[in-house]
Short mmCIF file of C-alpha atoms and ligand atoms in Angstrom, two decimals:
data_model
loop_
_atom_site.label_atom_id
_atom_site.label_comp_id
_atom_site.label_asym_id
_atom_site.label_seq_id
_atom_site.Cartn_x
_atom_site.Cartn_y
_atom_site.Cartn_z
CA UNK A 81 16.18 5.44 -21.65
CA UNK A 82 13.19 6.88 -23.67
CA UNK A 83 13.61 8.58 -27.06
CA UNK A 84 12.68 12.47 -27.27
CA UNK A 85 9.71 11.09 -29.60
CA UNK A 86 8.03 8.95 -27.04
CA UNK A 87 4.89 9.88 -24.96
CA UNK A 88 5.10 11.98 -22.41
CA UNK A 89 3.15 10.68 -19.09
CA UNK A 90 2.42 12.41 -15.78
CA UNK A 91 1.62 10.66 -13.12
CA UNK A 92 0.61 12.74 -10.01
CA UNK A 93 1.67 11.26 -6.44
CA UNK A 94 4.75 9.87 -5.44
CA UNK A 95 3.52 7.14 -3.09
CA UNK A 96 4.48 3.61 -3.60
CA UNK A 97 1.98 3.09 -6.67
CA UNK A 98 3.35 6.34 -8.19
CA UNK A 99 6.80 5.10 -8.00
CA UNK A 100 6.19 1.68 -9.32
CA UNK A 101 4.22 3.04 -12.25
CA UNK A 102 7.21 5.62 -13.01
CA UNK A 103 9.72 2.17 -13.00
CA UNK A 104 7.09 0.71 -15.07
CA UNK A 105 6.35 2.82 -17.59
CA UNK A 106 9.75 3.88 -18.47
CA UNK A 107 11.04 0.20 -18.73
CA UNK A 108 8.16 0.41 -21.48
CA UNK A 109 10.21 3.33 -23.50
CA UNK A 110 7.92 6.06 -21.99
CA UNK A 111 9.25 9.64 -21.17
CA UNK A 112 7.79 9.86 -17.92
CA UNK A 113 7.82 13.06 -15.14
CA UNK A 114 6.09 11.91 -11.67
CA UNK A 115 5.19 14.93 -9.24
CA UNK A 116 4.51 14.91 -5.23
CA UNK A 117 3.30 17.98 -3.49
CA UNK A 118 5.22 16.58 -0.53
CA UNK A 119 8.61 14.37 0.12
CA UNK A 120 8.15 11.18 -1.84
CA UNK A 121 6.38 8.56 0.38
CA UNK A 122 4.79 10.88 2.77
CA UNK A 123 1.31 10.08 2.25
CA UNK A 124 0.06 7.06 3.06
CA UNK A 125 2.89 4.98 2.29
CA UNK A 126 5.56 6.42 4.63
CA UNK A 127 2.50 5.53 7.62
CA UNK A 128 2.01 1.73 6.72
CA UNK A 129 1.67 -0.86 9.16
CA UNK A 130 4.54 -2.80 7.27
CA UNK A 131 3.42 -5.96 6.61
CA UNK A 132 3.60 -7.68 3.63
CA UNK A 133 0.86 -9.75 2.49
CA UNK A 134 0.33 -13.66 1.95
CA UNK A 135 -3.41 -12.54 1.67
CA UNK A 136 -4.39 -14.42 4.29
CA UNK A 137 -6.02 -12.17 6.07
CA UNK A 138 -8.50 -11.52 2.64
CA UNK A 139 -8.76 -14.93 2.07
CA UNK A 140 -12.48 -15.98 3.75
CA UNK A 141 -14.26 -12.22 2.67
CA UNK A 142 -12.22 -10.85 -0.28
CA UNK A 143 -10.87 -13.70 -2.50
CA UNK A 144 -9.40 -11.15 -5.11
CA UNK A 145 -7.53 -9.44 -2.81
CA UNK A 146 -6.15 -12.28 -1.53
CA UNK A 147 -5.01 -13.57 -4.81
CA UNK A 148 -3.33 -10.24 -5.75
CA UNK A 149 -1.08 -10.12 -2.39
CA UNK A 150 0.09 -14.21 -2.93
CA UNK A 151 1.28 -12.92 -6.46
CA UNK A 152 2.61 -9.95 -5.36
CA UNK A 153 4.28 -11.43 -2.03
CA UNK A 154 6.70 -13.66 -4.19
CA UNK A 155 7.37 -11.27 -6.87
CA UNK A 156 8.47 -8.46 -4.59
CA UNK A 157 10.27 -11.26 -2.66
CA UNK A 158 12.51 -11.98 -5.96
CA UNK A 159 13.12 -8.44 -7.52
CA UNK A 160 13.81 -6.47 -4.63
CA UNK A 161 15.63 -9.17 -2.23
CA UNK A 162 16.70 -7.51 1.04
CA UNK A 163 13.66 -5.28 1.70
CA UNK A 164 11.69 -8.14 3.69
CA UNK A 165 12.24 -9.74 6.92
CA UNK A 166 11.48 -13.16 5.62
CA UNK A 167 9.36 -13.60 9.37
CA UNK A 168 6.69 -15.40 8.20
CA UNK A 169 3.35 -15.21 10.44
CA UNK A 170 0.95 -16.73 12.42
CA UNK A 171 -2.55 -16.46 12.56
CA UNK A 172 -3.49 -17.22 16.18
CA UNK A 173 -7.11 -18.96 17.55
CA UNK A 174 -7.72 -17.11 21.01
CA UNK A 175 -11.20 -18.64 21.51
CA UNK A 176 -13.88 -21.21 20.11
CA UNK A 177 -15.21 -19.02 17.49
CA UNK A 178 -11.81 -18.45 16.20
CA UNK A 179 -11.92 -22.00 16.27
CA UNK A 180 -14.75 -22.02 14.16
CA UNK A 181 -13.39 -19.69 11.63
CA UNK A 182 -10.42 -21.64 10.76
CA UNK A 183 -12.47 -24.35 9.17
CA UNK A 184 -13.23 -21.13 6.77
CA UNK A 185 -9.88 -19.97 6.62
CA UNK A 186 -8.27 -23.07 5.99
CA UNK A 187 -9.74 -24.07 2.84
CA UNK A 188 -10.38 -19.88 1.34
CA UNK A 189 -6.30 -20.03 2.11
CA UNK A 190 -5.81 -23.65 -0.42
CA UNK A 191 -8.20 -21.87 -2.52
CA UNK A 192 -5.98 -18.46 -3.16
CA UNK A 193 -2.82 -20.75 -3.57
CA UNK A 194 -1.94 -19.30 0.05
CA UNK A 195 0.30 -21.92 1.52
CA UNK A 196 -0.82 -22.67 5.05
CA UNK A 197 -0.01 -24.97 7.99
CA UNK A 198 -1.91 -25.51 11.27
CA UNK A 199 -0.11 -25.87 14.35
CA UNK A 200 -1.15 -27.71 18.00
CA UNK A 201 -0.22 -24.53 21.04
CA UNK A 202 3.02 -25.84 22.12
CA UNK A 203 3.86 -25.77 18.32
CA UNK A 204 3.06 -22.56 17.16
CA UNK A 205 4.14 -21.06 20.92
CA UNK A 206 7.62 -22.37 20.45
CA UNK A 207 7.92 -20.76 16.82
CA UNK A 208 6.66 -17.45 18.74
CA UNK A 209 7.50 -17.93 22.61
CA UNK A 210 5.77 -14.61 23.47
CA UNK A 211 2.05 -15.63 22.70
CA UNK A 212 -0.78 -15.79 25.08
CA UNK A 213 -0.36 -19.50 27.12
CA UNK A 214 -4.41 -19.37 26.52
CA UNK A 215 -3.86 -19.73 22.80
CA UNK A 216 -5.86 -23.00 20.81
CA UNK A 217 -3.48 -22.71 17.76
CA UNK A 218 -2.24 -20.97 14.77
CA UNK A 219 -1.76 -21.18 11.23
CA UNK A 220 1.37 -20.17 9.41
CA UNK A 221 1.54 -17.98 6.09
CA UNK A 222 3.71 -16.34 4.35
CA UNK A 223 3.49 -13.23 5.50
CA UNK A 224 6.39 -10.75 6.28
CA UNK A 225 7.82 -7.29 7.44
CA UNK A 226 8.94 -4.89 4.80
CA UNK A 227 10.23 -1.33 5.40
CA UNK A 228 7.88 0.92 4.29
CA UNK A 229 9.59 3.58 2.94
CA UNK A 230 13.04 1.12 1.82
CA UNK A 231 10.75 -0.97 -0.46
CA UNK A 232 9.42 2.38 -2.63
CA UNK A 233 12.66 4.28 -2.87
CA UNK A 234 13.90 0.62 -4.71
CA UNK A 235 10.84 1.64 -7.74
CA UNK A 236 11.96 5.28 -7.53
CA UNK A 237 15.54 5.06 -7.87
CA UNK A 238 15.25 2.42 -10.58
CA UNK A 239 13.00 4.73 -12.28
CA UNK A 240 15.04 7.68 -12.14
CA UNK A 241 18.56 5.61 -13.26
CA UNK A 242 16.19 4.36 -15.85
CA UNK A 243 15.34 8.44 -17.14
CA UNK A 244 12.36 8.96 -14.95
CA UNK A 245 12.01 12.68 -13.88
CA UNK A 246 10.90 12.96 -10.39
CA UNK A 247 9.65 16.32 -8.79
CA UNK A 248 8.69 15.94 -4.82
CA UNK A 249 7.53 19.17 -3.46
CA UNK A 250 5.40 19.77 -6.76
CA UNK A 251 2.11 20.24 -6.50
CA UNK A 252 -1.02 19.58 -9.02
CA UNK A 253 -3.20 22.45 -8.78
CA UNK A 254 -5.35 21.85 -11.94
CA UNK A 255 -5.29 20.11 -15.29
CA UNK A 256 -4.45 21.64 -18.89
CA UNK A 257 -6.65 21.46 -21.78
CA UNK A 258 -10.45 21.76 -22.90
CA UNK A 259 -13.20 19.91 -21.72
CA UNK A 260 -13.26 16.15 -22.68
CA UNK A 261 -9.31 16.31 -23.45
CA UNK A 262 -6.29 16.49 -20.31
CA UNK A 263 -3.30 17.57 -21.96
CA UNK A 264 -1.62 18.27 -18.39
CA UNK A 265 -0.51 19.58 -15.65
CA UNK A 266 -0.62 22.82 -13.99
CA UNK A 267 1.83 22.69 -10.75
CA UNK A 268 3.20 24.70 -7.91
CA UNK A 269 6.79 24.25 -7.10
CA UNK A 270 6.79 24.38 -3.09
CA UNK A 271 10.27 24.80 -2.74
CA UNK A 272 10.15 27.95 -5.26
CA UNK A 273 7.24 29.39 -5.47
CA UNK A 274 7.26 29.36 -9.21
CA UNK A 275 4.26 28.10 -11.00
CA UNK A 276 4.24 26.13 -14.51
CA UNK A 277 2.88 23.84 -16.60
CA UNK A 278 3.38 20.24 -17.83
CA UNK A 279 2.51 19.05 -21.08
CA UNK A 280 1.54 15.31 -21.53
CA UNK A 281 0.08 12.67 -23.50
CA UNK A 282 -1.32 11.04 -20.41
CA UNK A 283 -2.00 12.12 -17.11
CA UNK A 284 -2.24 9.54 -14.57
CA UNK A 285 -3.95 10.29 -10.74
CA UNK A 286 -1.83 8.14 -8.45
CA UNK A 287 -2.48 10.49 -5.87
CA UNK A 288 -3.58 7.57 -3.42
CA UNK A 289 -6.63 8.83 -0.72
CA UNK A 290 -6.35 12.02 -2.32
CA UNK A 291 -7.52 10.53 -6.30
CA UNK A 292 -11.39 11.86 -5.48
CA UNK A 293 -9.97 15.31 -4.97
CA UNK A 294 -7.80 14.80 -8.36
CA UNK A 295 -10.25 13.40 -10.26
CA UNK A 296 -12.81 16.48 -9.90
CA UNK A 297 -10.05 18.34 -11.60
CA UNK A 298 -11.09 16.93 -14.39
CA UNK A 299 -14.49 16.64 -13.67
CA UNK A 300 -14.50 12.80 -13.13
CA UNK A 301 -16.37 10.98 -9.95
CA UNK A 302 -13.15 8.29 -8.89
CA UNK A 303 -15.12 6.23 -6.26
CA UNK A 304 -12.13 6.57 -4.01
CA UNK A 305 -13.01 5.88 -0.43
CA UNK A 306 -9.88 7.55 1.94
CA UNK A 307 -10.50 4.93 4.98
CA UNK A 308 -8.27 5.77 8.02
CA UNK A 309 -6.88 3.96 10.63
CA UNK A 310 -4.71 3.78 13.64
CA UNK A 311 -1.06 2.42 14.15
CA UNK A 312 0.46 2.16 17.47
CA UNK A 313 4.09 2.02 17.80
CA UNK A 314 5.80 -0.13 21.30
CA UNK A 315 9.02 0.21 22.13
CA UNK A 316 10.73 -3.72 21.58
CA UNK A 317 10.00 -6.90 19.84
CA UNK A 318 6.88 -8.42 21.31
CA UNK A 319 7.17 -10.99 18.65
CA UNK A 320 9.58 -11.98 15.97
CA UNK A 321 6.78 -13.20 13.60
CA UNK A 322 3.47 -11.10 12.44
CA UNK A 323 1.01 -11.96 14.18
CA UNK A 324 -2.54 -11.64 13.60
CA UNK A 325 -5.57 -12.85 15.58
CA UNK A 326 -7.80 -15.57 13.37
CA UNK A 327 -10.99 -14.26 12.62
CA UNK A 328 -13.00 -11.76 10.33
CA UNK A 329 -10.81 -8.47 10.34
CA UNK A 330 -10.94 -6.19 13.30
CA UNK A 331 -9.20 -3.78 15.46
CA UNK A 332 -6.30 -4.34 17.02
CA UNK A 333 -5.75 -7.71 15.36
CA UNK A 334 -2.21 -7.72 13.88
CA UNK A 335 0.93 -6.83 15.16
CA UNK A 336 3.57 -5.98 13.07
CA UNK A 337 7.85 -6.77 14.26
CA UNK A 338 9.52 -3.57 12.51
CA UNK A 339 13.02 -2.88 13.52
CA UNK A 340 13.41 -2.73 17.67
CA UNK A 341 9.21 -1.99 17.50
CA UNK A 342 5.87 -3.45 17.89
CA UNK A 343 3.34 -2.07 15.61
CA UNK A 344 0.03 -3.02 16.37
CA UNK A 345 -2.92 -2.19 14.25
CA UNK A 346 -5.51 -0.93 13.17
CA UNK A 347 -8.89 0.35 13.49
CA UNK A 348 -10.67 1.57 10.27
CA UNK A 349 -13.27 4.38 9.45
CA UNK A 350 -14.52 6.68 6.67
CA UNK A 351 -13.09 9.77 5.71
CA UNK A 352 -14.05 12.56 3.66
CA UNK A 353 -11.14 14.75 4.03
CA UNK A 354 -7.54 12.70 3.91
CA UNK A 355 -5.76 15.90 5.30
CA UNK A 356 -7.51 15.96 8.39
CA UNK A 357 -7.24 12.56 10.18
CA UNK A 358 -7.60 12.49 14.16
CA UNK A 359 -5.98 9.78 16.27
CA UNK A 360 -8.66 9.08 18.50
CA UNK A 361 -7.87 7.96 22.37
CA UNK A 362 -10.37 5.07 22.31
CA UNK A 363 -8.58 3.45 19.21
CA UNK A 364 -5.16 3.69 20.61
CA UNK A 365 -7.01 2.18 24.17
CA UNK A 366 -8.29 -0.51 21.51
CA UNK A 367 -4.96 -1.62 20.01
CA UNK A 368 -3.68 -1.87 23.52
CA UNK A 369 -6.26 -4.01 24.57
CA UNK A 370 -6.94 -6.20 21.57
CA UNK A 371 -2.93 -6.47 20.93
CA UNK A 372 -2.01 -7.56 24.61
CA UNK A 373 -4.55 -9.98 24.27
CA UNK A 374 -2.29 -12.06 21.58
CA UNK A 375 1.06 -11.09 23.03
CA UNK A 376 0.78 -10.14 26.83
CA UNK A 377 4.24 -8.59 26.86
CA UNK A 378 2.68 -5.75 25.12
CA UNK A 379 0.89 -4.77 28.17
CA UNK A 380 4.10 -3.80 29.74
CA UNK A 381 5.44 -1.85 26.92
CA UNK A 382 6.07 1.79 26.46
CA UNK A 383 4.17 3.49 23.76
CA UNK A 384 6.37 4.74 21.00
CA UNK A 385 4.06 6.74 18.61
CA UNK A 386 0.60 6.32 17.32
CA UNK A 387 -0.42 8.04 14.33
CA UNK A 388 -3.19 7.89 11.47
CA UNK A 389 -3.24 7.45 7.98
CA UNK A 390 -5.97 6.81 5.17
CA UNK A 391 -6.27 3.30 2.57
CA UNK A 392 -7.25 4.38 -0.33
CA UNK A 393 -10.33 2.05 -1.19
CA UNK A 394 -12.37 1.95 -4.22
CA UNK A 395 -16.01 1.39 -3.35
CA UNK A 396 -19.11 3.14 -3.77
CA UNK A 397 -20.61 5.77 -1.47
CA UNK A 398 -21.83 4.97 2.05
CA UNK A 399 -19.70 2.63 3.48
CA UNK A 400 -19.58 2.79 7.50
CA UNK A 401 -16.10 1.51 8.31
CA UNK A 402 -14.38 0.70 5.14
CA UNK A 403 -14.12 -2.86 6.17
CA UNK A 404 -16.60 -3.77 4.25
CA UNK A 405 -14.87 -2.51 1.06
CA UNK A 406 -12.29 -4.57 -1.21
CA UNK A 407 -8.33 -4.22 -1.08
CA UNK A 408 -8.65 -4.96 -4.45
CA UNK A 409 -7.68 -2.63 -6.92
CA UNK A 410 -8.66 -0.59 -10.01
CA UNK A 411 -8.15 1.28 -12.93
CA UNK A 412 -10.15 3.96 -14.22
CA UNK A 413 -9.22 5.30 -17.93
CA UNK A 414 -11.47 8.01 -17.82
CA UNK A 415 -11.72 8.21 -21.74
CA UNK A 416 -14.73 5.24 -21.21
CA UNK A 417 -16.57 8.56 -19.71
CA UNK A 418 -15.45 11.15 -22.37
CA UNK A 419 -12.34 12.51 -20.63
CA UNK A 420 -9.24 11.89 -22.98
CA UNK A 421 -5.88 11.68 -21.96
CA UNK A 422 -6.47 10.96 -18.20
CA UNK A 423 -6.42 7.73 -16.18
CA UNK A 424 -6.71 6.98 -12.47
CA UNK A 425 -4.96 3.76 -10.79
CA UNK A 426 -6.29 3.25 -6.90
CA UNK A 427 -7.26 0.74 -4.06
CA UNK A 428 -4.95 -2.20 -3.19
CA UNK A 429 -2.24 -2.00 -0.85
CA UNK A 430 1.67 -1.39 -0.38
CA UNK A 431 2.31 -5.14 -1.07
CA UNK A 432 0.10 -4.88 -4.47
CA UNK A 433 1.77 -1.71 -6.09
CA UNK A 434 3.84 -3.47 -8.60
CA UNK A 435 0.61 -5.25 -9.60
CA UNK A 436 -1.37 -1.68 -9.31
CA UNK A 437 1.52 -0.24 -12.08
CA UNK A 438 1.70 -3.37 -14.28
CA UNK A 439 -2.59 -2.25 -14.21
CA UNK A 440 -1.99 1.04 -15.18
CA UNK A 441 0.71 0.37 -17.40
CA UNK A 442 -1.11 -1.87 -19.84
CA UNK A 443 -4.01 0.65 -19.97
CA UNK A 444 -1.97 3.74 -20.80
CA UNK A 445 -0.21 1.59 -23.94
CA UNK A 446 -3.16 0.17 -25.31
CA UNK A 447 -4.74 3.68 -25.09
CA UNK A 448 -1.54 5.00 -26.65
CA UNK A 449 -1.43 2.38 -29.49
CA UNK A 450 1.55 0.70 -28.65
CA UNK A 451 3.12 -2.49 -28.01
CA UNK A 452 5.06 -2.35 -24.76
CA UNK A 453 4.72 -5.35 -22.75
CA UNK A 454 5.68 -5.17 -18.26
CA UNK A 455 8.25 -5.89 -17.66
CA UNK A 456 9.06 -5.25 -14.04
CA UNK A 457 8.19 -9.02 -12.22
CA UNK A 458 11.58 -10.16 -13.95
CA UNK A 459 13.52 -6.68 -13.42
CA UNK A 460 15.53 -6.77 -9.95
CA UNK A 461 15.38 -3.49 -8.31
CA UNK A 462 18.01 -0.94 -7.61
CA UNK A 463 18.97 -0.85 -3.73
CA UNK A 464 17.54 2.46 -2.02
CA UNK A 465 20.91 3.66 -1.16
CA UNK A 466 21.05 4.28 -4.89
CA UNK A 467 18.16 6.89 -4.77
CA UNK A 468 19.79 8.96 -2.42
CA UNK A 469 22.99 8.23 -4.87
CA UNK A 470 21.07 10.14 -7.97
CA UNK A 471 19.31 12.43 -5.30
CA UNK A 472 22.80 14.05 -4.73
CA UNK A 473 24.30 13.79 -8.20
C1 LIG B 691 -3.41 2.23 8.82
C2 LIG B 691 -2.97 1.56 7.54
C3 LIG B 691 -2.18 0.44 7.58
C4 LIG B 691 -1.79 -0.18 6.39
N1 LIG B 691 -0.97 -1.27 6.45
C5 LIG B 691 -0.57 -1.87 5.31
C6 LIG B 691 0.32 -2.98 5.38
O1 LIG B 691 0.78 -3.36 6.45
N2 LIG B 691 0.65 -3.59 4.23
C7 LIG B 691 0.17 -3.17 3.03
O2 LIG B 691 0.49 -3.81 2.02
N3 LIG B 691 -0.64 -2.10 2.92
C8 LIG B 691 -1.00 -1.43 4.04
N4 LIG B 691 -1.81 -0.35 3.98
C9 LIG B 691 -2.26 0.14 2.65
C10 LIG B 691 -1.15 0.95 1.97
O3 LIG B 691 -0.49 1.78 2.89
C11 LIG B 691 -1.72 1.81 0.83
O4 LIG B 691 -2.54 1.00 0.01
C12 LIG B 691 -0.61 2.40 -0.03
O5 LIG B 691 0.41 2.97 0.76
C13 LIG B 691 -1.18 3.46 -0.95
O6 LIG B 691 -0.13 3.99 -1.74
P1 LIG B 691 -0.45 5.08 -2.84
O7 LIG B 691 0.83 5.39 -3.52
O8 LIG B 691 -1.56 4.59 -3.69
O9 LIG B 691 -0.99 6.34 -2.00
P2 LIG B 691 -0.11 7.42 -1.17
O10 LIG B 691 1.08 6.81 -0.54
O11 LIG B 691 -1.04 8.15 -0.29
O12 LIG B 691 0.42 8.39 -2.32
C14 LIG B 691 -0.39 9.37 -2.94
C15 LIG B 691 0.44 10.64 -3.03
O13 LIG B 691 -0.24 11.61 -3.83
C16 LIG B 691 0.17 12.87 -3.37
N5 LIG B 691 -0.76 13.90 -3.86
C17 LIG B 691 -2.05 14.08 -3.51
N6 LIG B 691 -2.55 15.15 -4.16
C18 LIG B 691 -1.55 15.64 -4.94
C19 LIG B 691 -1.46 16.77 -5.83
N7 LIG B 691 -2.50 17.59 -6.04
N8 LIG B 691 -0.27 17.00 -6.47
C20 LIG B 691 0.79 16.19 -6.25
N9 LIG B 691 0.75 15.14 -5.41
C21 LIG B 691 -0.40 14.87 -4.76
C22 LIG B 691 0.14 12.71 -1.84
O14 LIG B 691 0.92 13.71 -1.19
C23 LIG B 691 0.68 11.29 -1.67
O15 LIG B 691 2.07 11.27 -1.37
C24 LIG B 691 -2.20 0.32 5.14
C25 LIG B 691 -2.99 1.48 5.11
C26 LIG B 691 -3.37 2.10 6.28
C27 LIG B 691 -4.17 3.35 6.24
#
């Protein structure tokens, strides 16, 4: 529990990266208040695919990436066990060029520390019976399923058992202070009406896709890029593995075992406007097509929702598809471009956002003068029963 004395810190969005940040920071003796405009998770990270990174697929074309999600993978594996389907997956060679592409993914894998092992057809089709007969082999990585919303409640109640103040349904309409200097928060509360402000030593924009829109609140650029996609739910397990097809990313290349479901995903564009995503026809066509193509029993199966959502990638302007920017991810303390007191963390993924926080974290103490090392990769997470526990208390 902080002392009355300590920093104050705002962090705006209560997505995954919000939620780990609150955990972390307060396990650093920070007085911390995190507010959502929405329910907790419902931005991007309540629409995930689900899939928990080796960082295979970033091995060949994003290197960094791929290194953050091998860390990540284990420690999330260790301090919150229970929240993973331990499924492993296979990356699966439909063709000659995908043929051609494992002698690139092969070695990128060794190179990231990704453990990997090639298997003949009849191997990697009795691991996963329900892939094509055509297939010319897979490799297995350590990739799993992880609830989506199960994994982030773990950082929030931890957080708020730990002192963190959490207000969903609060929303940021502009910053306090003069120019140069964020002392925080003006907010709407939703449920109320009532409108108030939030005094803070540092303001943090976790707000995900929506950072760009943040960030002009303080007149800062953030080069956040929101970069949608599609996810198409089937009814039943197609596969018991994830499966992913090898070769440069694509649409329709992974499918995702989550619960009785199929997920298989995604297609990827540039947004400018994260609250107004379409779910265009020809995409969900596309994840039928490309998905049934690595398991055939998909072809059968009864579509149980498809839906949008938007990665929040850090790149520069212009990008076509957002394929061609990192997962990697950043942080931004704004004070380098004469804005005190605020800092923006953005870009990776849902398997990263421990390593996104532990980011953030270290920039907000050395800005703050203190010495407060992370300490959440050796601090085993709460269950997520336990946040609707303090929810009702
Ligand atoms: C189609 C798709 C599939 C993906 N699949 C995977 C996957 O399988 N595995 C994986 O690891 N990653 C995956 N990702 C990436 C991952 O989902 C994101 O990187 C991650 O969820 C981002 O979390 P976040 O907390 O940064 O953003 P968000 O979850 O979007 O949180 C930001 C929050 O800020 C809030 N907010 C915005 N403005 C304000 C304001 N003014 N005041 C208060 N609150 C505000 C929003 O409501 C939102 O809840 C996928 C992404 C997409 C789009």
């Amino acid at each position: 529990m902080a002392l009355a004395s300590a920093p104050r810190i705002v962090i705006i969005g209560g997505g995954g990266t919000g939620g780990a940040l609150a955990h972390d920071l307060v396990l650093r003796g920070l007085r911390v208040v995190l507010v959502e405009r929405h329910g907790l998770t419902s931005g991007t990270t309540g629409r995930h695919h689900g899939l928990l990174h080796s960082g295979a697929r970033y091995a060949v074309n994003d290197p960094e990436s791929a290194v953050e999600c091998i860390r990540e993978n284990r420690i999330l594996r260790r301090i919150a066990p229970g929240s993973f389907e331990e499924n492993d997956g296979l990356f699966v060679a439909l063709d000659e060029s995908d043929m051609a592409y494992r002698d690139r993914f092969l070695p990128a894998c060794d190179a990231s520390g990704i453990p990997v092992r090639w298997l003949g057809p009849s191997a990697a089709r009795r691991l996963e019976p329900g892939l094509a007969d055509s297939i010319l082999g897979a490799a297995q990585v350590p990739d799993g399923t992880m609830d989506a919303l199960r994994l982030p409640l773990r950082f929030f109640a931890t957080a708020l058992a730990n002192g963190a103040d959490i207000r969903p349904y609060t929303e940021v309409e502009g910053l306090t202070g003069s120019t140069g200097c964020v002392t925080g928060v003006r907010v709407l509360d939703r449920a109320t009406g009532r409108r108030y402000k939030i005094g803070a030593d540092v303001v943090v924009n976790a707000a995900g896709p929506w950072a760009g829109r943040v960030g002009r609140m303080a007149g800062v650029e953030v080069p956040v890029r929101p970069s949608p996609g599609v996810l198409v739910a089937m009814r039943g397990r197609a596969c018991n593995m994830v499966i992913s097809r090898l070769h440069p990313s694509a649409d329709g290349d992974i499918v995702v075992p989550q619960r009785m479901l199929s997920i298989i995903g995604t297609s990827s564009w540039v947004a400018e406007d994260p609250d107004d995503l379409e779910v265009p026809e020809d995409h969900v066509q596309r994840m039928l097509a490309e998905g049934a193509r690595l398991l055939p029993a998909l072809a059968g199966a009864e579509i149980r929702a498809a839906w949008s959502a938007a990665r929040p990638l850090v790149g520069a302007r212009g990008a076509a598809t957002g394929r061609e920017l990192s997962r990697t991810f950043k942080c931004f303390d704004h004070d380098d471009e004469g804005v005190e007191g605020f800092v923006t963390i953005a870009g990776g993924k849902a398997t990263t956002l421990r390593g996104m926080a532990e980011l953030a974290g270290d920039v907000i103490v050395a800005r703050l003068g203190l010495e407060a090392p992370c300490r959440t990769a050796e601090t085993v997470l709460l269950p997520h029963t336990a946040f609707h526990r303090a929810q009702a208390a």
